[in-house]
Structures are given as structure tokens and as C-alpha cells.
PDB file of C-alpha atoms and ligand atoms in Angstrom:
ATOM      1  CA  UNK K   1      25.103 -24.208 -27.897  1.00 39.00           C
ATOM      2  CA  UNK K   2      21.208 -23.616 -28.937  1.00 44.00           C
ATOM      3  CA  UNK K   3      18.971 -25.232 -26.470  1.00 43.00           C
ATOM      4  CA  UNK K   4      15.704 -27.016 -27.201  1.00 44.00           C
ATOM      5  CA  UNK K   5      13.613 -23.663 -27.217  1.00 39.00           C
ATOM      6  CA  UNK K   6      16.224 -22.268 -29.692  1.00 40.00           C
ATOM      7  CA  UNK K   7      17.958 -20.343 -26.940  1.00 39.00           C
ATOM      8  CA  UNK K   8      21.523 -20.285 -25.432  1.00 38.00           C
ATOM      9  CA  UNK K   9      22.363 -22.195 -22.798  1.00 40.00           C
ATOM     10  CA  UNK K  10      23.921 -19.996 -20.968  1.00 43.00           C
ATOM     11  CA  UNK K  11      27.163 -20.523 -18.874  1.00 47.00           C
ATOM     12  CA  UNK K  12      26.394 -19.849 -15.211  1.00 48.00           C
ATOM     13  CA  UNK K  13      29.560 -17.078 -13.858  1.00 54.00           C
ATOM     14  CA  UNK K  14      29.791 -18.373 -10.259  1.00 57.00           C
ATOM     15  CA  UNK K  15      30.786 -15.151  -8.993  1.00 57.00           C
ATOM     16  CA  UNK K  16      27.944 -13.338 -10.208  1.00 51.00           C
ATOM     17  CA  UNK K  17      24.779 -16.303 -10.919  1.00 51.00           C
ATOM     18  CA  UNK K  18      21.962 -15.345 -13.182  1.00 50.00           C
ATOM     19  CA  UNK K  19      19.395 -14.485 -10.779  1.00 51.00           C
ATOM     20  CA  UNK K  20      15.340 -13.908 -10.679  1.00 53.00           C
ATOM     21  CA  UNK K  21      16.068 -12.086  -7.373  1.00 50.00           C
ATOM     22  CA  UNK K  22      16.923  -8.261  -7.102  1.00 57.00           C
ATOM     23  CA  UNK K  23      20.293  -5.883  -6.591  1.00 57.00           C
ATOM     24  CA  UNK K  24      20.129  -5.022  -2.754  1.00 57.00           C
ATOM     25  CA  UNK K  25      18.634  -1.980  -2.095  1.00 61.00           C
ATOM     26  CA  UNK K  26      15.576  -2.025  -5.072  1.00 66.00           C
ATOM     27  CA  UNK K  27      12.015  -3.317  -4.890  1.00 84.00           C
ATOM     28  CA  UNK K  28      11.952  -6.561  -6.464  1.00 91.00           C
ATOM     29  CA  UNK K  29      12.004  -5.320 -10.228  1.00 94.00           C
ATOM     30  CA  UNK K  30       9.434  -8.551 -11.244  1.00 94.00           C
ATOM     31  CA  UNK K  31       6.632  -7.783  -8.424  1.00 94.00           C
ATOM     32  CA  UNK K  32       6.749  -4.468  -9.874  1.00 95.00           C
ATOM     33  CA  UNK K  33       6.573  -5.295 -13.462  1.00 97.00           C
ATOM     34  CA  UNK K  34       3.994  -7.626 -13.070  1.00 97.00           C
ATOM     35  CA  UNK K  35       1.969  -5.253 -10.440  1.00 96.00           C
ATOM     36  CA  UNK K  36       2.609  -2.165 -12.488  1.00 97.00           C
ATOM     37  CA  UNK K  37       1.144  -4.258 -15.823  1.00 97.00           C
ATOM     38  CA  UNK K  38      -2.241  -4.929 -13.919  1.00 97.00           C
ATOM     39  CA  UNK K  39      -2.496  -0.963 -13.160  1.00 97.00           C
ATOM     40  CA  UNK K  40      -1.480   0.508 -16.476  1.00 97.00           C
ATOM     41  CA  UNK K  41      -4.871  -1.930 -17.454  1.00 98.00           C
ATOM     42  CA  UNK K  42      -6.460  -0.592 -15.774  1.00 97.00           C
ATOM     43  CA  UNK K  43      -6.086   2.697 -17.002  1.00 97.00           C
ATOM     44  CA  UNK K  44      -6.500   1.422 -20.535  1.00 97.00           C
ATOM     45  CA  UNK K  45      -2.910   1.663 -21.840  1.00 98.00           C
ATOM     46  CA  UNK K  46      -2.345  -1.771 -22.158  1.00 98.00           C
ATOM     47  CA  UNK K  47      -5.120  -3.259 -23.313  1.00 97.00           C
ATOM     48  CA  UNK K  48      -5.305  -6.449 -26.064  1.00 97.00           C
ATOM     49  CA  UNK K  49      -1.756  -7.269 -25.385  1.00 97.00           C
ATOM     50  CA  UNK K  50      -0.684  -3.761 -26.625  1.00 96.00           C
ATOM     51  CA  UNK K  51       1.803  -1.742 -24.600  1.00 97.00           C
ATOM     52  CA  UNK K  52       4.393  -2.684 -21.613  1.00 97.00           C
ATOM     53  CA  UNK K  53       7.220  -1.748 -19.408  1.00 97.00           C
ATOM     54  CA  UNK K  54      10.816  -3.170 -18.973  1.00 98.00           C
ATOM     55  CA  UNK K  55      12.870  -2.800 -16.035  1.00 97.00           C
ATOM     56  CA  UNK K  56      16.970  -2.362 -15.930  1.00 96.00           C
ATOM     57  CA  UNK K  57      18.629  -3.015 -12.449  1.00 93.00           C
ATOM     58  CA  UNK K  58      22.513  -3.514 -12.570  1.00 90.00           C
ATOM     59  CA  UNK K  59      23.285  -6.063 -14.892  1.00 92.00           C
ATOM     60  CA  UNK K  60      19.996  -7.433 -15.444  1.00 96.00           C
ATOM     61  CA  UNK K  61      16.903  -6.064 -17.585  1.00 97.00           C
ATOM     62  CA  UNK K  62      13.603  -7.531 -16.678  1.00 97.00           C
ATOM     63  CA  UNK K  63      10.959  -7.447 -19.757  1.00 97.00           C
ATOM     64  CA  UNK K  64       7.930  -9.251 -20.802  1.00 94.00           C
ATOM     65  CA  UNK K  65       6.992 -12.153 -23.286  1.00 95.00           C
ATOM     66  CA  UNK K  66       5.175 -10.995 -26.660  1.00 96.00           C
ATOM     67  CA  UNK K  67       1.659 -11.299 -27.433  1.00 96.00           C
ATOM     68  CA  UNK K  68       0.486 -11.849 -23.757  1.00 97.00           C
ATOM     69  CA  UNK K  69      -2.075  -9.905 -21.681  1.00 97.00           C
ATOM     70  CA  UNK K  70      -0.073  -8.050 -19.836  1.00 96.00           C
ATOM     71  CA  UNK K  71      -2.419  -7.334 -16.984  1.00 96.00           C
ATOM     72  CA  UNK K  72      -1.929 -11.229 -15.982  1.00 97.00           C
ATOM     73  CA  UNK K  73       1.881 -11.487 -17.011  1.00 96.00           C
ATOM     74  CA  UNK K  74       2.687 -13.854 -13.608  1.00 96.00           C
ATOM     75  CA  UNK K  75       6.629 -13.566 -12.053  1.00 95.00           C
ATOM     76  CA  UNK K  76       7.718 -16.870 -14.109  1.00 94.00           C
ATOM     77  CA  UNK K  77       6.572 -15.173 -16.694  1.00 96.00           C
ATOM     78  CA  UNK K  78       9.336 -12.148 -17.108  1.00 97.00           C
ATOM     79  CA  UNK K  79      12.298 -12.702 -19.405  1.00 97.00           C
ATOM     80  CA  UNK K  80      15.735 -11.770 -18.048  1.00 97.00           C
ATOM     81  CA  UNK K  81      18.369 -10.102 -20.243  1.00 97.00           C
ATOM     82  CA  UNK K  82      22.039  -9.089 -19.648  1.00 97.00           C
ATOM     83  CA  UNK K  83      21.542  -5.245 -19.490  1.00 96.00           C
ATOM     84  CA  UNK K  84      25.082  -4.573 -21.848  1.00 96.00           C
ATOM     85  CA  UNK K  85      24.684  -7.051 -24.625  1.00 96.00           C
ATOM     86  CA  UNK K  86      21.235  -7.407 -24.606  1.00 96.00           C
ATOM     87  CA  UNK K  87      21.292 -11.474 -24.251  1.00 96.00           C
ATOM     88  CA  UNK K  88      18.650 -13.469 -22.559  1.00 96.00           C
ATOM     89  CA  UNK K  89      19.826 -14.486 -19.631  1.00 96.00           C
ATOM     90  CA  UNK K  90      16.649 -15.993 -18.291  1.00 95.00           C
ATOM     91  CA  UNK K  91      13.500 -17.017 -20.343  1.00 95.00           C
ATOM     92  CA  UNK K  92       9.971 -18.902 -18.654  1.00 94.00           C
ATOM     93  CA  UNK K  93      10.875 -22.380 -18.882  1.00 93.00           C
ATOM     94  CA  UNK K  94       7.416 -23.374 -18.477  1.00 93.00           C
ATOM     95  CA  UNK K  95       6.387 -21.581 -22.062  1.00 93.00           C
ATOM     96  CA  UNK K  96       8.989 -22.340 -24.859  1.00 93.00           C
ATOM     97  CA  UNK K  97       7.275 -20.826 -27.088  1.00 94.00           C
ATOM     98  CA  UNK K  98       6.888 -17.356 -25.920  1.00 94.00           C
ATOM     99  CA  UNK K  99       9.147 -14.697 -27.094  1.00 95.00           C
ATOM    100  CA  UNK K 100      10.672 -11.550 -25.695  1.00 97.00           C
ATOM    101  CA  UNK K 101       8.243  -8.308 -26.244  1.00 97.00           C
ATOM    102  CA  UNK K 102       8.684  -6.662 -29.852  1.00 96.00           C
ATOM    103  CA  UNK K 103       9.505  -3.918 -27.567  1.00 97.00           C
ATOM    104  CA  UNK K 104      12.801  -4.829 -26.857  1.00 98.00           C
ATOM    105  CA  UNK K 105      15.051  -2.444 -29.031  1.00 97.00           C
ATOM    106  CA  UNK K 106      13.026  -0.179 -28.341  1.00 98.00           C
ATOM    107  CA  UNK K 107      13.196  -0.495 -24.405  1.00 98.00           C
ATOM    108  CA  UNK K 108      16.931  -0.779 -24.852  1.00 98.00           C
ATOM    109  CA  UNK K 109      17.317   2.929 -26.918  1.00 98.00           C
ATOM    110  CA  UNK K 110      15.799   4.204 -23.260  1.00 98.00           C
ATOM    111  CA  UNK K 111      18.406   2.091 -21.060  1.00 98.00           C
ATOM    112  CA  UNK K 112      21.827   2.874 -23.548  1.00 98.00           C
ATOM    113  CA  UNK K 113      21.224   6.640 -24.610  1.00 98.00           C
ATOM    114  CA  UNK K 114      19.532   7.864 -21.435  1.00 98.00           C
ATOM    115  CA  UNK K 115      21.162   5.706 -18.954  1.00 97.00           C
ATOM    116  CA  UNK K 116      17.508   4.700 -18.015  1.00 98.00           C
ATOM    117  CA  UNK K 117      16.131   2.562 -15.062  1.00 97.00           C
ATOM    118  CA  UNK K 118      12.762   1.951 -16.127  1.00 97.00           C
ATOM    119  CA  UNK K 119      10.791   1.968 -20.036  1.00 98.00           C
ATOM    120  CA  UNK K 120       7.223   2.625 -20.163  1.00 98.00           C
ATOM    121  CA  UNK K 121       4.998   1.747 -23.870  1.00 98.00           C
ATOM    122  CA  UNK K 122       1.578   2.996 -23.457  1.00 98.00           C
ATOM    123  CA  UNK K 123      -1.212   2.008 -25.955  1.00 98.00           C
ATOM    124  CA  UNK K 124      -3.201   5.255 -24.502  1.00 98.00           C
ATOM    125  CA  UNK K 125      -6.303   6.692 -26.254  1.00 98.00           C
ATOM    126  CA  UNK K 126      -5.180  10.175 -25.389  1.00 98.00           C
ATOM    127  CA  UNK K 127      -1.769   9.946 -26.406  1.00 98.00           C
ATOM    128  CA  UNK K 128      -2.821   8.558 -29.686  1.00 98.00           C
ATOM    129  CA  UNK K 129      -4.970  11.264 -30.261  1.00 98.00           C
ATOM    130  CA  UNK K 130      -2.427  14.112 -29.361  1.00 98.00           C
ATOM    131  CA  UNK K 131      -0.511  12.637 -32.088  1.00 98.00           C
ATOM    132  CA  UNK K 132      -2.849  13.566 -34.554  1.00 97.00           C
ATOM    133  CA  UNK K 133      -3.692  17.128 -33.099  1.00 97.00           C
ATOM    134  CA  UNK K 134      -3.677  19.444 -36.088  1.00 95.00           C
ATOM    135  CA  UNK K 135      -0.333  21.259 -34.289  1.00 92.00           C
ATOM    136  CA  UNK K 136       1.658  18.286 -33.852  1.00 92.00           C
ATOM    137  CA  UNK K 137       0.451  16.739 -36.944  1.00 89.00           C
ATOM    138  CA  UNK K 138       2.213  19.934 -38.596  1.00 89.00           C
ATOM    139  CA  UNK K 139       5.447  20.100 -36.441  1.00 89.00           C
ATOM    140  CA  UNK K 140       6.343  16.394 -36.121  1.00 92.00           C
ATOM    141  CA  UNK K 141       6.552  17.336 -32.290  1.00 98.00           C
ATOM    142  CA  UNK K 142       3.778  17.600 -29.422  1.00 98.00           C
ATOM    143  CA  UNK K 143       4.411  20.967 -27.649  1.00 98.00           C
ATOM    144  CA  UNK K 144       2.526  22.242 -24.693  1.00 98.00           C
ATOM    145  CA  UNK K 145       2.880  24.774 -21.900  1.00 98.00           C
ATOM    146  CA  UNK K 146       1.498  26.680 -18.624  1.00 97.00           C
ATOM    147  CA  UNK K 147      -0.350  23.698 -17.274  1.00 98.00           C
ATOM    148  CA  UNK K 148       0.591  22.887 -13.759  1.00 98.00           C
ATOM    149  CA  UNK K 149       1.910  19.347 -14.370  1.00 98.00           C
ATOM    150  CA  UNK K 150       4.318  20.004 -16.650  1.00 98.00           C
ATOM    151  CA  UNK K 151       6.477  20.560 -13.351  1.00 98.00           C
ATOM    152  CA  UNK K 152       5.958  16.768 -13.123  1.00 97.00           C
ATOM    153  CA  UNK K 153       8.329  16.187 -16.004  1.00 97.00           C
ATOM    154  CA  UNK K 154      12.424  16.242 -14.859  1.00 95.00           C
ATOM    155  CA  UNK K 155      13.861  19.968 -15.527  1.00 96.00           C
ATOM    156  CA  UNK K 156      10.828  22.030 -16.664  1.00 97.00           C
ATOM    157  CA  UNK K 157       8.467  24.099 -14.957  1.00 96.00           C
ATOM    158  CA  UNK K 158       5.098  25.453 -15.338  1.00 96.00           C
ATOM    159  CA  UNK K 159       5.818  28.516 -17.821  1.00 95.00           C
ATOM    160  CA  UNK K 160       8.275  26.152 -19.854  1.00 96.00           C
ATOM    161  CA  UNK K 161       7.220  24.239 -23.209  1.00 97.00           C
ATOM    162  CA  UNK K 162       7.567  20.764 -23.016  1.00 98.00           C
ATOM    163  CA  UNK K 163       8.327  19.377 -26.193  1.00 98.00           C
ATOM    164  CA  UNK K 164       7.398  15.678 -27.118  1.00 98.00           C
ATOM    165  CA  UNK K 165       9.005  14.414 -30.169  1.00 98.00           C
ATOM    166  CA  UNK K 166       6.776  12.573 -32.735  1.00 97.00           C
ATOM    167  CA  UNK K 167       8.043   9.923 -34.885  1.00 97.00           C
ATOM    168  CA  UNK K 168       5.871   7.541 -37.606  1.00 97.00           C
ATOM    169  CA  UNK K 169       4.451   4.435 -37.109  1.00 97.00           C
ATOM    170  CA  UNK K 170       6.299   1.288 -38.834  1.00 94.00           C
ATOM    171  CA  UNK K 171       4.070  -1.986 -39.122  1.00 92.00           C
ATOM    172  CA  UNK K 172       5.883  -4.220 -36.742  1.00 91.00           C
ATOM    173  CA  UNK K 173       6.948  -2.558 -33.412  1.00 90.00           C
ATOM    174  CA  UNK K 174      10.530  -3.638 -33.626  1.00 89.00           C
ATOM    175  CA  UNK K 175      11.191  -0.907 -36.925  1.00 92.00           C
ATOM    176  CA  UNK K 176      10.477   1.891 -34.729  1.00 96.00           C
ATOM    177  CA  UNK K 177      13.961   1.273 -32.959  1.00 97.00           C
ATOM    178  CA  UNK K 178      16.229   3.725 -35.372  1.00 97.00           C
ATOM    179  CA  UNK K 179      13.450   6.490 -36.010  1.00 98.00           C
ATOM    180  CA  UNK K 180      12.748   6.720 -31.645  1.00 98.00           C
ATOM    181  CA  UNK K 181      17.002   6.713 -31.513  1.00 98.00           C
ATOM    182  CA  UNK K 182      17.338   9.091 -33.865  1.00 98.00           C
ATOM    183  CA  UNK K 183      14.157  11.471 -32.222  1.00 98.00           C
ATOM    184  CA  UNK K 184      16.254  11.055 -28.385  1.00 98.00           C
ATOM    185  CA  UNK K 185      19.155  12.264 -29.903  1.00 98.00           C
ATOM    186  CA  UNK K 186      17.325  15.369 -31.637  1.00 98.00           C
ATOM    187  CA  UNK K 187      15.497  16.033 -28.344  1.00 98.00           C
ATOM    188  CA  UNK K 188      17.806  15.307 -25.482  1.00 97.00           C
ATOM    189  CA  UNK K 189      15.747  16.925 -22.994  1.00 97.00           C
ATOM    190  CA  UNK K 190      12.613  15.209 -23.680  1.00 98.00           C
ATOM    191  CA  UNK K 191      12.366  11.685 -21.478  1.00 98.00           C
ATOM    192  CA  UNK K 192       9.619  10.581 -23.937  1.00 98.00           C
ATOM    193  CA  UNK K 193       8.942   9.942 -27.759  1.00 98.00           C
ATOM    194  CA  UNK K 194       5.373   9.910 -29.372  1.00 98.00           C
ATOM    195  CA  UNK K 195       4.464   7.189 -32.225  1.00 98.00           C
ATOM    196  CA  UNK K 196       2.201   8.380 -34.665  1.00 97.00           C
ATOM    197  CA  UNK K 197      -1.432   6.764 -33.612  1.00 97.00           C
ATOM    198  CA  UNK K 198       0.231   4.058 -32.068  1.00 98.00           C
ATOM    199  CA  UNK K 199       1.504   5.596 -28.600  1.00 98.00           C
ATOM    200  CA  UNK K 200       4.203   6.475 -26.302  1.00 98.00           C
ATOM    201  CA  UNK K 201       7.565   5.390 -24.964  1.00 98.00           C
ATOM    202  CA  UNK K 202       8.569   7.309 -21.659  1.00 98.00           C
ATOM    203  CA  UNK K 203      11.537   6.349 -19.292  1.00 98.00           C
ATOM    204  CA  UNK K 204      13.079   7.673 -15.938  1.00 97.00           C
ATOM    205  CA  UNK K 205      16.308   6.942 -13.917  1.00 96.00           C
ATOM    206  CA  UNK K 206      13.501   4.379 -11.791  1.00 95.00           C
ATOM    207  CA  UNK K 207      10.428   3.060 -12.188  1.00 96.00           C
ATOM    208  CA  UNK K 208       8.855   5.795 -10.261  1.00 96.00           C
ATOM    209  CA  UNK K 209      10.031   8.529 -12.544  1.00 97.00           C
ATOM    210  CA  UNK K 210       9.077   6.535 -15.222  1.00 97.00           C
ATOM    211  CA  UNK K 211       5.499   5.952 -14.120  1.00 97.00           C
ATOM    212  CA  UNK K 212       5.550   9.845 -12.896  1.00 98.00           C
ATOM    213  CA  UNK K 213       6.506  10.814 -16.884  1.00 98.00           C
ATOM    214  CA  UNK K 214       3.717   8.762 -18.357  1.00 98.00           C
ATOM    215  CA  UNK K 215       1.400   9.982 -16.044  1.00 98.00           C
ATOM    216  CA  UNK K 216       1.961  13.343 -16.356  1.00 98.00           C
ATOM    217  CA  UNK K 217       2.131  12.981 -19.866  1.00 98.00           C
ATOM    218  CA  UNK K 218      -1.252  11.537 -19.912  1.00 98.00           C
ATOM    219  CA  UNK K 219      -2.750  13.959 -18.145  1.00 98.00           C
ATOM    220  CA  UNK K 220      -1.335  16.666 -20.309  1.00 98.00           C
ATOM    221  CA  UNK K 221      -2.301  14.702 -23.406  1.00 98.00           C
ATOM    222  CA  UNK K 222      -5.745  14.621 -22.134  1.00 98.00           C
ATOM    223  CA  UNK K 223      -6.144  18.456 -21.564  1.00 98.00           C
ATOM    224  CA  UNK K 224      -4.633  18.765 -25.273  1.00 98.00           C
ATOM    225  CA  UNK K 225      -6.964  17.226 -26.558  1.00 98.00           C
ATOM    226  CA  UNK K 226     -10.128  18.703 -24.309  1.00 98.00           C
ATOM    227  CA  UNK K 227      -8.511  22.081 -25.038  1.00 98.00           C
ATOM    228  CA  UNK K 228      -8.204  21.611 -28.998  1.00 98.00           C
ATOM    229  CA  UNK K 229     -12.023  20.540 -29.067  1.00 98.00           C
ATOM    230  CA  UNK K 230     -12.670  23.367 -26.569  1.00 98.00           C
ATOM    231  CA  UNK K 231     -11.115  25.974 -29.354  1.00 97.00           C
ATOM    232  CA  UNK K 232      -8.432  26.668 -26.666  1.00 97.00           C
ATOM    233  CA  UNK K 233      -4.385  27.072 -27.847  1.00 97.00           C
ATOM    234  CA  UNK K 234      -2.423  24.972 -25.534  1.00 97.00           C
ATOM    235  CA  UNK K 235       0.564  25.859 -27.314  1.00 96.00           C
ATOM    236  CA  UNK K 236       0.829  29.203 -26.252  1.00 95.00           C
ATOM    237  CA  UNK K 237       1.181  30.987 -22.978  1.00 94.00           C
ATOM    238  CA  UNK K 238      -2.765  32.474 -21.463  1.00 92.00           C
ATOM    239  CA  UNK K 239      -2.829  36.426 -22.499  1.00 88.00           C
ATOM    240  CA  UNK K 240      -2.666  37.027 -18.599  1.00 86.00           C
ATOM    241  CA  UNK K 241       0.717  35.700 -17.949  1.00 86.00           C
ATOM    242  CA  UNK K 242       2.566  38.502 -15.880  1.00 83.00           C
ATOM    243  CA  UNK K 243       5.977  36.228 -15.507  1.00 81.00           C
ATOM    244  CA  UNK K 244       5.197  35.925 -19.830  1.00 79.00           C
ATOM    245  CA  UNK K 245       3.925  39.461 -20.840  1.00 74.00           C
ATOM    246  CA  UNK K 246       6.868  41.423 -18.215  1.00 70.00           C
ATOM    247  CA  UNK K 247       9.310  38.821 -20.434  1.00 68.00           C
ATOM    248  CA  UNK K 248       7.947  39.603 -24.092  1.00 65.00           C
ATOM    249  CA  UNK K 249       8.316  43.975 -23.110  1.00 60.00           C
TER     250      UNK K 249
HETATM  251  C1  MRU H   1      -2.034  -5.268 -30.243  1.00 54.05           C
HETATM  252  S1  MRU H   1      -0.509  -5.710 -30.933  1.00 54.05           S
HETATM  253  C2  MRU H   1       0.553  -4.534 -30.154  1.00 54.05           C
HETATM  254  C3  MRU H   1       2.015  -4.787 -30.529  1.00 54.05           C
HETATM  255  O1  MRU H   1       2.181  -4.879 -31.907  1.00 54.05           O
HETATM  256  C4  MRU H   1       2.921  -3.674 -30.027  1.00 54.05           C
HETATM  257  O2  MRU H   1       2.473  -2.397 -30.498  1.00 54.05           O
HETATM  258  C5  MRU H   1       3.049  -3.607 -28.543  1.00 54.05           C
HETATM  259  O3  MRU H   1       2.995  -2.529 -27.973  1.00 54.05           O
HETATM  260  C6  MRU H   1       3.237  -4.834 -27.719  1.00 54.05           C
HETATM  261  O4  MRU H   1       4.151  -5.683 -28.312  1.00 54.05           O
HETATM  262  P1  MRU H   1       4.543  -7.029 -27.475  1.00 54.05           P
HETATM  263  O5  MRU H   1       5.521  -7.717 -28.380  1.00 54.05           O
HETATM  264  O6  MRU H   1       3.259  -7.780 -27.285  1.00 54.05           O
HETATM  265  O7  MRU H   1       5.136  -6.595 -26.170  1.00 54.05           O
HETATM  266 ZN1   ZN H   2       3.016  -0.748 -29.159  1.00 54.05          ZN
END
């Protein structure tokens, strides 16, 4: 049955209500949506509505409306879907109109094929412009290695390469589901995919990891860029590498 606001009313399950509350044992997954929103601001990857995060705890997924600034998105505000068929469960009552992010598919390739906790979309400068570094322009990948906080990113370490996978930019956010699936599966070990001068999607088992990934990634999408414009390879390992050269003989 299609409510007024053109969604479901949805049958309550007695045993297990829809709730606005958290799984025992978690922070409550709305404070830190709404809190992490403001700081990602404030660092500039979520400016003019752009960019987000969505939240999976148990049976519930905890996303944002559409279109809003997300450094004000207020608790009321979060959607609620069911975390298996994707369904929203719980939408803000007091704004019919709003819809769920375009994000959504997107957020959901991070929760069904990595088993994820948490979905980060950045609107970063940096990470736009490390998509359009002349080497990952080439490869259709961002590759980097021997910088320190690479060791920030699950299973590599500071001589690894961490490889980002790149994937084009479609004009409404919702087309990049198939082409970001498609890049996971190429690149199981990388928890993040670049879109082509539009941004990133990183995830983690938590929100932590999560915000740990896109941070790190930042950071290392920052020194790409300083590095390119400094006529520096990051790419490759530095000349002086003794773990490297004793490898190579
Ligand atoms: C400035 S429009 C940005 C959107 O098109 C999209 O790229 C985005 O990241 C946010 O989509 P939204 O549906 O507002 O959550
Ligand atoms: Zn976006």
C-alpha cells in the first residue's frame, strides 16, 4: 500500500520494530552520520550538497536525503533502509518531499560485495585532481607507493603499491552503480574506487576504518599531486630503497 509521500507503509514485525535507535554495542549510527557530515565540511569534501556517507548496522542502513547540505543534515533527517533488500524502512516524516541520496546503489555495492559497515563519497579537490594525473589518466587506476601512510590502508605497508581503481563519470550519480561494481570486483584488495573528476567512494568494516581510508587516501592524493607538480615519480620506489634495490639484485 503506497502512502501519501509515495512510500510503503510498512508493516511493523513486533519482534524486531523498525527503530531510529542503535544495535547494542555501536555508537548511535545517526549522531555519527550527522556529526561526521559537519566534519567532512569542513574539510571541503562535501561541499554544495555534493558527497556523503551511509552507515550499515545489523539490519538497518542509515543514509541521507538528496540535494541537502549535508553539513546541517539534523537526526530526523536520516532515511532508514532494510540493509538486505534495500527498502526504506524509515523516511523524515516532517519532509515528504525529500528523497534518499543518489548515492544509494552506490553505498549498497560497498555494504553487499565487501560486507561493509560504513560508505564514504567525497567531493575532494585532491582526489579529483589525482584522477586526472597524467599516470592514472593513462592506466585507468591511481597507483602510489613508499609514502608512510599507505600503512593506513587495511593489508599494505609502506614499500607496497596501493592501487586505486578509476572508473568514468556518468551524468547522474546513480549510473555509476555497475561501472564502481564491476571496478571492486577487478580490484578486490582495494577498499576504494576513484570517479573520474567527480571523486571517491571508500568503505571499511566501521565507520572508523572508513573515515581512516578516506583520510589516508586524501593525504596520499594530496602528495600525488604536490609530487607530480614537483617533477617527482610517486609511482615508483626512491633510488635509495635498500628493502627495494637488495629485492630487484
Ligand atoms: C552537487 S550535486 C552532487 C550530486 O550529484 C552527487 O554527485 C553527490 O555526491 C550527492 O548526491 P546526493 O543525492 O545529494 O546525496
Ligand atoms: Zn558525488
Amino acid at each position: 500500500m503506497n502512502g501519501a509521500n509515495g512510500y510503503r507503509t510498512l508493516k511493523e514485525d513486533p519482534e524486531r520494530p523498525i527503530q531510529r535507535d542503535y544495535e547494542r554495542g555501536h555508537e548511535d549510527p545517526i549522531s555519527v552520520l550527522t556529526g561526521l557530515c559537519r566534519e567532512m565540511y569542513r574539510l571541503g569534501w562535501v561541499t554544495g550538497t555534493g558527497g556523503g556517507i551511509s552507515l550499515r548496522q545489523g539490519r538497518f542502513v542509515y543514509m541521507a536525503p538528496s540535494g541537502v547540505q549535508k553539513e546541517r543534515i539534523r537526526p530526523d533527517d536520516v532515511f532508514v533502509l532494510d540493509s538486505e533488500s534495500g527498502e526504506v524502512l524509515c523516511r523524515p516524516e516532517h519532509a515528504p518531499t525529500l528523497r534518499v541520496s543518489q548515492c544509494c546503489p552506490l553505498f549498497f555495492n560497498a555494504f553487499r560485495l565487501r560486507d561493509a559497515g560504513a560508505c564514504i563519497h567525497t567531493h575532494s579537490p585532491v582526489a579529483v585532481m589525482a584522477t586526472m594525473l597524467p599516470a592514472t589518466e593513462l592506466e585507468s587506476e591511481f597507483r602510489i607507493t613508499h609514502l608512510e601512510m599507505i600503512k593506513g590502508l587495511p593489508g599494505y605497508g609502506y614499500h607496497d603499491t596501493l592501487v586505486i581503481p578509476l572508473i568514468d563519470n556518468t551524468a547522474q550519480e546513480e549510473e555509476l552503480a555497475g561501472a564502481m561494481a564491476e571496478a571492486m570486483k577487478r580490484y578486490a584488495r582495494s577498499p576504494a574506487v576513484l570517479v573520474r573528476r567527480h571523486g571517491l567512494y571508500a568503505w571499511g568494516r566501521d565507520y572508523t576504518e572508513a573515515k581512516t581510508v578516506t583520510e589516508c587516501l586524501d593525504y596520499l592524493f594530496d602528495i600525488a599531486v604536490r609530487m607530480h607538480s614537483a617533477g617527482l615519480d610517486y609511482t615508483k620506489a626512491p633510488q635509495n630503497c635498500l628493502q627495494c634495490s637488495a629485492a630487484d639484485r
